Amino acid sequence: MKVAIVGASGAVGQEFLRLLDERNFPMDELVLFGSERSAGTKYTFKGKELTVKLLQHNDDFKDIDIAFTSAGAGTSKEFAEDITKYGCVMIDNSSAFRMDDDVPLVVPECNAEDALQRPRGIIANPNCTTIMMVVVLQPLENISHIKRIHVSSYQSASGAGAAAMAELQQQYKEIVETGEVKTIKKFAHQLAYNVIPQIDVFQPNGYTKEEMKMYNETRKIMHTDAKCSAMCVRVSSLRSHSESVWIETEKPISVEEAQKAIAAAPGCTLVDDPANLKYPMPLETAGKDDVFVGRVRKDLTDENGLTFWLSGDQIRKGAALNAVQIGEYLVEKKALPCFK
């Protein structure tokens, strides 16, 4: 088993390194790839020093079984053929292929088996906000079909990458030291002490690209006709995303039913004790694998409605962990070149 990480120096690439070590991913060799800027950088993995190789149009992926790619949509599109042409399975964390009909879009808790049908050798990792939401929606869908979804997201700086996290920290530093923010590069506006009701670019319908991802990706992952209306907002938390979710189901689901289903669902942890002020918060969910859920209650405007709050680590379950879980599923099913 030979594994590669493309984009090894980025926030998600670094999380891949940690997770492959923590979860003891079965492999004989790990190869790191990056841009000209990061090529030559050295990282330690399981006590061994690895050097980042320059990603090039060549045969470097000839003997590699899985490539975890997180270097942006442009890079994924440019190098997809090089990565997959000898049978390597490309598990891609960018938006490049998510809505392509011949590329499965996979969240293992929802549709792991879709990963087995991959005509182009590519499996797409969904958008972080979508991943965390559908992990919680799936156990509720199993009780009664979800017809409509409304969601407001509270997305951390980490969703825009490591440089964005550093920028948020720098902004707070500048405020303390000078009373004003001078560094605004990764976001349209100052994020420190602020919320920005825009993530990604606006579309002709008034929604942003991020909001439309939640609409389209949810339908593809869950194989559903449910419609999702989203408002995606950047907040000044550093790492975990949170979401307020309202759903309408065909039949009413009681709060107790929902809590029981969520608590038992893979990838979910129920933290729902408002009497004792216990509910998920990004400060506490950062660095954790599960999606944490609380504030489960009936929607006062709809007898078939339910609403809840969730929070989860955007870099882990929202990106790297989901991809690694897809890889683990392929190993379990022996659906990789090394098993042939």
PDB file of C-alpha atoms in Angstrom, residues 98-321:
ATOM      1  CA  ARG A  98     -18.031  17.377  -6.884  1.00  0.00           C
ATOM      2  CA  MET A  99     -20.993  17.804  -9.210  1.00  0.00           C
ATOM      3  CA  ASP A 100     -19.638  15.721 -12.115  1.00  0.00           C
ATOM      4  CA  ASP A 101     -22.022  12.842 -12.827  1.00  0.00           C
ATOM      5  CA  ASP A 102     -19.181  10.338 -13.165  1.00  0.00           C
ATOM      6  CA  VAL A 103     -17.490  11.296  -9.883  1.00  0.00           C
ATOM      7  CA  PRO A 104     -19.009  10.040  -6.606  1.00  0.00           C
ATOM      8  CA  LEU A 105     -19.419  12.603  -3.830  1.00  0.00           C
ATOM      9  CA  VAL A 106     -19.019  10.698  -0.588  1.00  0.00           C
ATOM     10  CA  VAL A 107     -19.639  11.052   3.141  1.00  0.00           C
ATOM     11  CA  PRO A 108     -19.061   7.543   4.540  1.00  0.00           C
ATOM     12  CA  GLU A 109     -21.814   7.824   7.180  1.00  0.00           C
ATOM     13  CA  CYS A 110     -24.301   8.491   4.357  1.00  0.00           C
ATOM     14  CA  ASN A 111     -23.224   6.875   1.083  1.00  0.00           C
ATOM     15  CA  ALA A 112     -19.935   4.989   1.482  1.00  0.00           C
ATOM     16  CA  GLU A 113     -20.886   2.458  -1.200  1.00  0.00           C
ATOM     17  CA  ASP A 114     -20.903   5.216  -3.844  1.00  0.00           C
ATOM     18  CA  ALA A 115     -17.094   5.240  -3.564  1.00  0.00           C
ATOM     19  CA  LEU A 116     -16.951   1.834  -5.252  1.00  0.00           C
ATOM     20  CA  GLN A 117     -18.257   3.201  -8.567  1.00  0.00           C
ATOM     21  CA  ARG A 118     -15.697   5.707  -9.800  1.00  0.00           C
ATOM     22  CA  PRO A 119     -15.315   5.606 -13.608  1.00  0.00           C
ATOM     23  CA  ARG A 120     -12.594   8.266 -13.650  1.00  0.00           C
ATOM     24  CA  GLY A 121     -10.736   6.989 -10.585  1.00  0.00           C
ATOM     25  CA  ILE A 122     -11.770  10.120  -8.675  1.00  0.00           C
ATOM     26  CA  ILE A 123     -13.831  10.405  -5.489  1.00  0.00           C
ATOM     27  CA  ALA A 124     -14.844  13.903  -4.410  1.00  0.00           C
ATOM     28  CA  ASN A 125     -14.812  15.081  -0.807  1.00  0.00           C
ATOM     29  CA  PRO A 126     -17.783  17.417  -0.238  1.00  0.00           C
ATOM     30  CA  ASN A 127     -17.814  20.955   1.051  1.00  0.00           C
ATOM     31  CA  CYS A 128     -17.134  21.141   4.802  1.00  0.00           C
ATOM     32  CA  THR A 129     -20.497  22.641   5.804  1.00  0.00           C
ATOM     33  CA  THR A 130     -22.350  20.038   3.737  1.00  0.00           C
ATOM     34  CA  ILE A 131     -20.376  17.146   5.251  1.00  0.00           C
ATOM     35  CA  MET A 132     -21.182  18.125   8.818  1.00  0.00           C
ATOM     36  CA  MET A 133     -24.852  18.738   8.083  1.00  0.00           C
ATOM     37  CA  VAL A 134     -25.557  15.494   6.215  1.00  0.00           C
ATOM     38  CA  VAL A 135     -23.867  13.387   8.925  1.00  0.00           C
ATOM     39  CA  VAL A 136     -26.634  14.634  11.245  1.00  0.00           C
ATOM     40  CA  LEU A 137     -29.426  14.604   8.642  1.00  0.00           C
ATOM     41  CA  GLN A 138     -28.901  10.945   7.717  1.00  0.00           C
ATOM     42  CA  PRO A 139     -30.196   9.391  10.977  1.00  0.00           C
ATOM     43  CA  LEU A 140     -33.235  11.713  10.802  1.00  0.00           C
ATOM     44  CA  GLU A 141     -33.834  10.831   7.141  1.00  0.00           C
ATOM     45  CA  ASN A 142     -33.896   7.186   8.259  1.00  0.00           C
ATOM     46  CA  ILE A 143     -36.894   8.010  10.475  1.00  0.00           C
ATOM     47  CA  SER A 144     -38.845  10.187   8.042  1.00  0.00           C
ATOM     48  CA  HIS A 145     -37.967  11.642   4.643  1.00  0.00           C
ATOM     49  CA  ILE A 146     -36.645  15.207   4.856  1.00  0.00           C
ATOM     50  CA  LYS A 147     -38.457  17.507   2.423  1.00  0.00           C
ATOM     51  CA  ARG A 148     -36.900  20.890   3.159  1.00  0.00           C
ATOM     52  CA  ILE A 149     -33.774  22.180   4.850  1.00  0.00           C
ATOM     53  CA  HIS A 150     -32.975  25.701   5.993  1.00  0.00           C
ATOM     54  CA  VAL A 151     -29.527  26.341   7.395  1.00  0.00           C
ATOM     55  CA  SER A 152     -27.457  29.256   8.623  1.00  0.00           C
ATOM     56  CA  SER A 153     -23.761  28.528   8.982  1.00  0.00           C
ATOM     57  CA  TYR A 154     -21.242  30.128  11.314  1.00  0.00           C
ATOM     58  CA  GLN A 155     -17.988  29.299   9.567  1.00  0.00           C
ATOM     59  CA  SER A 156     -14.546  29.719  11.080  1.00  0.00           C
ATOM     60  CA  ALA A 157     -11.463  31.279   9.547  1.00  0.00           C
ATOM     61  CA  SER A 158     -10.003  27.813   8.917  1.00  0.00           C
ATOM     62  CA  GLY A 159     -12.433  27.332   6.031  1.00  0.00           C
ATOM     63  CA  ALA A 160     -10.297  29.767   4.035  1.00  0.00           C
ATOM     64  CA  GLY A 161      -7.045  27.966   4.865  1.00  0.00           C
ATOM     65  CA  ALA A 162      -4.037  28.291   7.119  1.00  0.00           C
ATOM     66  CA  ALA A 163      -3.224  31.817   5.900  1.00  0.00           C
ATOM     67  CA  ALA A 164      -6.728  32.947   6.837  1.00  0.00           C
ATOM     68  CA  MET A 165      -6.348  31.553  10.348  1.00  0.00           C
ATOM     69  CA  ALA A 166      -3.055  33.415  10.687  1.00  0.00           C
ATOM     70  CA  GLU A 167      -4.716  36.594   9.398  1.00  0.00           C
ATOM     71  CA  LEU A 168      -7.456  36.439  12.024  1.00  0.00           C
ATOM     72  CA  GLN A 169      -4.856  36.026  14.758  1.00  0.00           C
ATOM     73  CA  GLN A 170      -2.838  38.893  13.279  1.00  0.00           C
ATOM     74  CA  GLN A 171      -5.905  41.152  13.213  1.00  0.00           C
ATOM     75  CA  TYR A 172      -6.561  40.627  16.917  1.00  0.00           C
ATOM     76  CA  LYS A 173      -2.870  41.288  17.609  1.00  0.00           C
ATOM     77  CA  GLU A 174      -3.039  44.538  15.635  1.00  0.00           C
ATOM     78  CA  ILE A 175      -6.161  45.634  17.508  1.00  0.00           C
ATOM     79  CA  VAL A 176      -4.470  45.053  20.863  1.00  0.00           C
ATOM     80  CA  GLU A 177      -1.230  46.748  19.821  1.00  0.00           C
ATOM     81  CA  THR A 178      -2.464  49.646  17.665  1.00  0.00           C
ATOM     82  CA  GLY A 179      -6.242  49.806  18.025  1.00  0.00           C
ATOM     83  CA  GLU A 180      -6.865  49.172  14.342  1.00  0.00           C
ATOM     84  CA  VAL A 181      -6.611  46.381  11.785  1.00  0.00           C
ATOM     85  CA  LYS A 182      -4.109  46.797   8.958  1.00  0.00           C
ATOM     86  CA  THR A 183      -4.050  43.257   7.520  1.00  0.00           C
ATOM     87  CA  ILE A 184      -7.061  42.381   5.336  1.00  0.00           C
ATOM     88  CA  LYS A 185      -6.142  40.001   2.516  1.00  0.00           C
ATOM     89  CA  LYS A 186      -8.005  36.690   2.823  1.00  0.00           C
ATOM     90  CA  PHE A 187     -11.468  38.140   3.434  1.00  0.00           C
ATOM     91  CA  ALA A 188     -13.439  40.986   1.886  1.00  0.00           C
ATOM     92  CA  HIS A 189     -13.586  42.745   5.245  1.00  0.00           C
ATOM     93  CA  GLN A 190     -12.016  42.676   8.703  1.00  0.00           C
ATOM     94  CA  LEU A 191     -13.029  39.432  10.418  1.00  0.00           C
ATOM     95  CA  ALA A 192     -11.852  40.159  13.962  1.00  0.00           C
ATOM     96  CA  TYR A 193     -14.802  41.360  16.093  1.00  0.00           C
ATOM     97  CA  ASN A 194     -16.990  40.910  13.035  1.00  0.00           C
ATOM     98  CA  VAL A 195     -19.162  38.518  11.018  1.00  0.00           C
ATOM     99  CA  ILE A 196     -19.196  38.551   7.215  1.00  0.00           C
ATOM    100  CA  PRO A 197     -22.377  37.302   5.493  1.00  0.00           C
ATOM    101  CA  GLN A 198     -20.491  36.106   2.448  1.00  0.00           C
ATOM    102  CA  ILE A 199     -18.493  32.951   1.753  1.00  0.00           C
ATOM    103  CA  ASP A 200     -17.277  32.525  -1.832  1.00  0.00           C
ATOM    104  CA  VAL A 201     -18.592  34.593  -4.727  1.00  0.00           C
ATOM    105  CA  PHE A 202     -22.172  35.701  -5.331  1.00  0.00           C
ATOM    106  CA  GLN A 203     -24.219  33.947  -8.002  1.00  0.00           C
ATOM    107  CA  PRO A 204     -26.910  35.505 -10.249  1.00  0.00           C
ATOM    108  CA  ASN A 205     -29.668  34.253  -7.910  1.00  0.00           C
ATOM    109  CA  GLY A 206     -28.255  36.212  -4.962  1.00  0.00           C
ATOM    110  CA  TYR A 207     -26.843  33.146  -3.207  1.00  0.00           C
ATOM    111  CA  THR A 208     -23.125  32.589  -2.872  1.00  0.00           C
ATOM    112  CA  LYS A 209     -21.281  29.668  -4.397  1.00  0.00           C
ATOM    113  CA  GLU A 210     -20.892  28.177  -0.894  1.00  0.00           C
ATOM    114  CA  GLU A 211     -24.653  28.329  -0.328  1.00  0.00           C
ATOM    115  CA  MET A 212     -25.365  26.677  -3.669  1.00  0.00           C
ATOM    116  CA  LYS A 213     -22.863  23.928  -2.811  1.00  0.00           C
ATOM    117  CA  MET A 214     -25.011  23.048   0.194  1.00  0.00           C
ATOM    118  CA  TYR A 215     -28.106  22.848  -2.025  1.00  0.00           C
ATOM    119  CA  ASN A 216     -26.553  20.716  -4.741  1.00  0.00           C
ATOM    120  CA  GLU A 217     -24.194  18.530  -2.733  1.00  0.00           C
ATOM    121  CA  THR A 218     -26.793  17.519  -0.148  1.00  0.00           C
ATOM    122  CA  ARG A 219     -29.059  16.194  -2.900  1.00  0.00           C
ATOM    123  CA  LYS A 220     -26.233  14.220  -4.516  1.00  0.00           C
ATOM    124  CA  ILE A 221     -24.829  12.702  -1.309  1.00  0.00           C
ATOM    125  CA  MET A 222     -28.165  11.707   0.213  1.00  0.00           C
ATOM    126  CA  HIS A 223     -29.792  10.762  -3.111  1.00  0.00           C
ATOM    127  CA  THR A 224     -32.673  13.015  -2.146  1.00  0.00           C
ATOM    128  CA  ASP A 225     -35.080  15.509  -3.631  1.00  0.00           C
ATOM    129  CA  ALA A 226     -34.840  17.692  -0.506  1.00  0.00           C
ATOM    130  CA  LYS A 227     -34.165  21.359  -1.141  1.00  0.00           C
ATOM    131  CA  CYS A 228     -31.664  23.228   1.010  1.00  0.00           C
ATOM    132  CA  SER A 229     -31.709  26.995   1.444  1.00  0.00           C
ATOM    133  CA  ALA A 230     -28.531  28.248   3.093  1.00  0.00           C
ATOM    134  CA  MET A 231     -27.094  31.470   4.489  1.00  0.00           C
ATOM    135  CA  CYS A 232     -23.338  31.027   4.952  1.00  0.00           C
ATOM    136  CA  VAL A 233     -21.575  33.429   7.297  1.00  0.00           C
ATOM    137  CA  ARG A 234     -17.917  33.806   8.247  1.00  0.00           C
ATOM    138  CA  VAL A 235     -17.405  34.325  11.981  1.00  0.00           C
ATOM    139  CA  SER A 236     -14.291  35.030  13.998  1.00  0.00           C
ATOM    140  CA  SER A 237     -13.851  31.579  15.511  1.00  0.00           C
ATOM    141  CA  LEU A 238     -10.566  30.013  14.497  1.00  0.00           C
ATOM    142  CA  ARG A 239     -11.223  26.426  13.533  1.00  0.00           C
ATOM    143  CA  SER A 240     -14.658  24.811  13.989  1.00  0.00           C
ATOM    144  CA  HIS A 241     -17.766  25.529  11.917  1.00  0.00           C
ATOM    145  CA  SER A 242     -21.250  25.639  13.432  1.00  0.00           C
ATOM    146  CA  GLU A 243     -24.706  25.527  11.858  1.00  0.00           C
ATOM    147  CA  SER A 244     -28.310  26.239  12.810  1.00  0.00           C
ATOM    148  CA  VAL A 245     -30.493  23.773  10.898  1.00  0.00           C
ATOM    149  CA  TRP A 246     -34.258  23.641  10.366  1.00  0.00           C
ATOM    150  CA  ILE A 247     -35.807  20.636   8.617  1.00  0.00           C
ATOM    151  CA  GLU A 248     -39.304  19.680   7.522  1.00  0.00           C
ATOM    152  CA  THR A 249     -40.036  15.951   7.355  1.00  0.00           C
ATOM    153  CA  GLU A 250     -42.908  13.997   5.798  1.00  0.00           C
ATOM    154  CA  LYS A 251     -44.010  12.763   9.212  1.00  0.00           C
ATOM    155  CA  PRO A 252     -43.398  14.468  12.546  1.00  0.00           C
ATOM    156  CA  ILE A 253     -40.273  13.439  14.463  1.00  0.00           C
ATOM    157  CA  SER A 254     -40.366  13.960  18.207  1.00  0.00           C
ATOM    158  CA  VAL A 255     -37.465  15.612  20.005  1.00  0.00           C
ATOM    159  CA  GLU A 256     -36.848  12.352  21.886  1.00  0.00           C
ATOM    160  CA  GLU A 257     -36.784  10.321  18.662  1.00  0.00           C
ATOM    161  CA  ALA A 258     -34.370  12.763  17.076  1.00  0.00           C
ATOM    162  CA  GLN A 259     -32.063  12.859  20.091  1.00  0.00           C
ATOM    163  CA  LYS A 260     -31.976   9.083  20.306  1.00  0.00           C
ATOM    164  CA  ALA A 261     -31.218   8.695  16.584  1.00  0.00           C
ATOM    165  CA  ILE A 262     -28.491  11.340  16.612  1.00  0.00           C
ATOM    166  CA  ALA A 263     -26.856   9.916  19.748  1.00  0.00           C
ATOM    167  CA  ALA A 264     -26.679   6.467  18.130  1.00  0.00           C
ATOM    168  CA  ALA A 265     -25.517   7.659  14.697  1.00  0.00           C
ATOM    169  CA  PRO A 266     -21.919   7.150  13.555  1.00  0.00           C
ATOM    170  CA  GLY A 267     -19.936  10.380  13.554  1.00  0.00           C
ATOM    171  CA  CYS A 268     -22.360  12.202  15.866  1.00  0.00           C
ATOM    172  CA  THR A 269     -22.155  13.144  19.528  1.00  0.00           C
ATOM    173  CA  LEU A 270     -25.231  14.530  21.284  1.00  0.00           C
ATOM    174  CA  VAL A 271     -24.534  17.383  23.721  1.00  0.00           C
ATOM    175  CA  ASP A 272     -28.038  18.583  24.545  1.00  0.00           C
ATOM    176  CA  ASP A 273     -28.623  19.649  28.130  1.00  0.00           C
ATOM    177  CA  PRO A 274     -29.755  23.287  28.024  1.00  0.00           C
ATOM    178  CA  ALA A 275     -30.872  23.210  31.666  1.00  0.00           C
ATOM    179  CA  ASN A 276     -27.180  22.897  32.554  1.00  0.00           C
ATOM    180  CA  LEU A 277     -26.014  25.174  29.715  1.00  0.00           C
ATOM    181  CA  LYS A 278     -24.540  22.258  27.772  1.00  0.00           C
ATOM    182  CA  TYR A 279     -24.531  22.540  23.991  1.00  0.00           C
ATOM    183  CA  PRO A 280     -21.810  22.311  21.310  1.00  0.00           C
ATOM    184  CA  MET A 281     -19.479  25.269  20.821  1.00  0.00           C
ATOM    185  CA  PRO A 282     -16.616  25.674  18.340  1.00  0.00           C
ATOM    186  CA  LEU A 283     -14.089  26.299  21.095  1.00  0.00           C
ATOM    187  CA  GLU A 284     -14.772  22.787  22.417  1.00  0.00           C
ATOM    188  CA  THR A 285     -15.352  20.883  19.154  1.00  0.00           C
ATOM    189  CA  ALA A 286     -12.029  21.968  17.596  1.00  0.00           C
ATOM    190  CA  GLY A 287      -9.684  19.010  17.292  1.00  0.00           C
ATOM    191  CA  LYS A 288     -12.499  16.449  17.654  1.00  0.00           C
ATOM    192  CA  ASP A 289     -13.608  13.924  15.044  1.00  0.00           C
ATOM    193  CA  ASP A 290     -17.375  13.879  15.550  1.00  0.00           C
ATOM    194  CA  VAL A 291     -20.055  16.403  14.674  1.00  0.00           C
ATOM    195  CA  PHE A 292     -21.571  17.596  17.954  1.00  0.00           C
ATOM    196  CA  VAL A 293     -25.304  18.302  18.111  1.00  0.00           C
ATOM    197  CA  GLY A 294     -27.514  20.130  20.601  1.00  0.00           C
ATOM    198  CA  ARG A 295     -30.503  22.468  21.001  1.00  0.00           C
ATOM    199  CA  VAL A 296     -32.771  19.833  19.406  1.00  0.00           C
ATOM    200  CA  ARG A 297     -36.346  21.139  19.491  1.00  0.00           C
ATOM    201  CA  LYS A 298     -39.610  21.298  17.590  1.00  0.00           C
ATOM    202  CA  ASP A 299     -40.028  24.100  15.071  1.00  0.00           C
ATOM    203  CA  LEU A 300     -42.730  26.421  16.380  1.00  0.00           C
ATOM    204  CA  THR A 301     -43.893  27.281  12.854  1.00  0.00           C
ATOM    205  CA  ASP A 302     -44.251  23.763  11.435  1.00  0.00           C
ATOM    206  CA  GLU A 303     -45.717  20.653  13.076  1.00  0.00           C
ATOM    207  CA  ASN A 304     -43.430  18.525  10.868  1.00  0.00           C
ATOM    208  CA  GLY A 305     -40.475  20.741  11.626  1.00  0.00           C
ATOM    209  CA  LEU A 306     -37.396  20.151  13.753  1.00  0.00           C
ATOM    210  CA  THR A 307     -34.470  22.430  14.474  1.00  0.00           C
ATOM    211  CA  PHE A 308     -31.031  21.827  15.958  1.00  0.00           C
ATOM    212  CA  TRP A 309     -27.527  23.240  16.314  1.00  0.00           C
ATOM    213  CA  LEU A 310     -24.307  21.512  15.311  1.00  0.00           C
ATOM    214  CA  SER A 311     -20.602  22.227  15.561  1.00  0.00           C
ATOM    215  CA  GLY A 312     -17.602  20.371  14.185  1.00  0.00           C
ATOM    216  CA  ASP A 313     -13.955  20.729  13.291  1.00  0.00           C
ATOM    217  CA  GLN A 314     -13.812  22.036   9.738  1.00  0.00           C
ATOM    218  CA  ILE A 315     -10.316  20.729   9.013  1.00  0.00           C
ATOM    219  CA  ARG A 316     -10.992  17.255  10.419  1.00  0.00           C
ATOM    220  CA  LYS A 317     -14.488  15.972   9.630  1.00  0.00           C
ATOM    221  CA  GLY A 318     -15.084  18.881   7.278  1.00  0.00           C
ATOM    222  CA  ALA A 319     -12.089  17.916   5.148  1.00  0.00           C
ATOM    223  CA  ALA A 320      -9.199  15.571   5.991  1.00  0.00           C
ATOM    224  CA  LEU A 321     -10.973  13.075   8.233  1.00  0.00           C
TER     225      LEU A 321
END
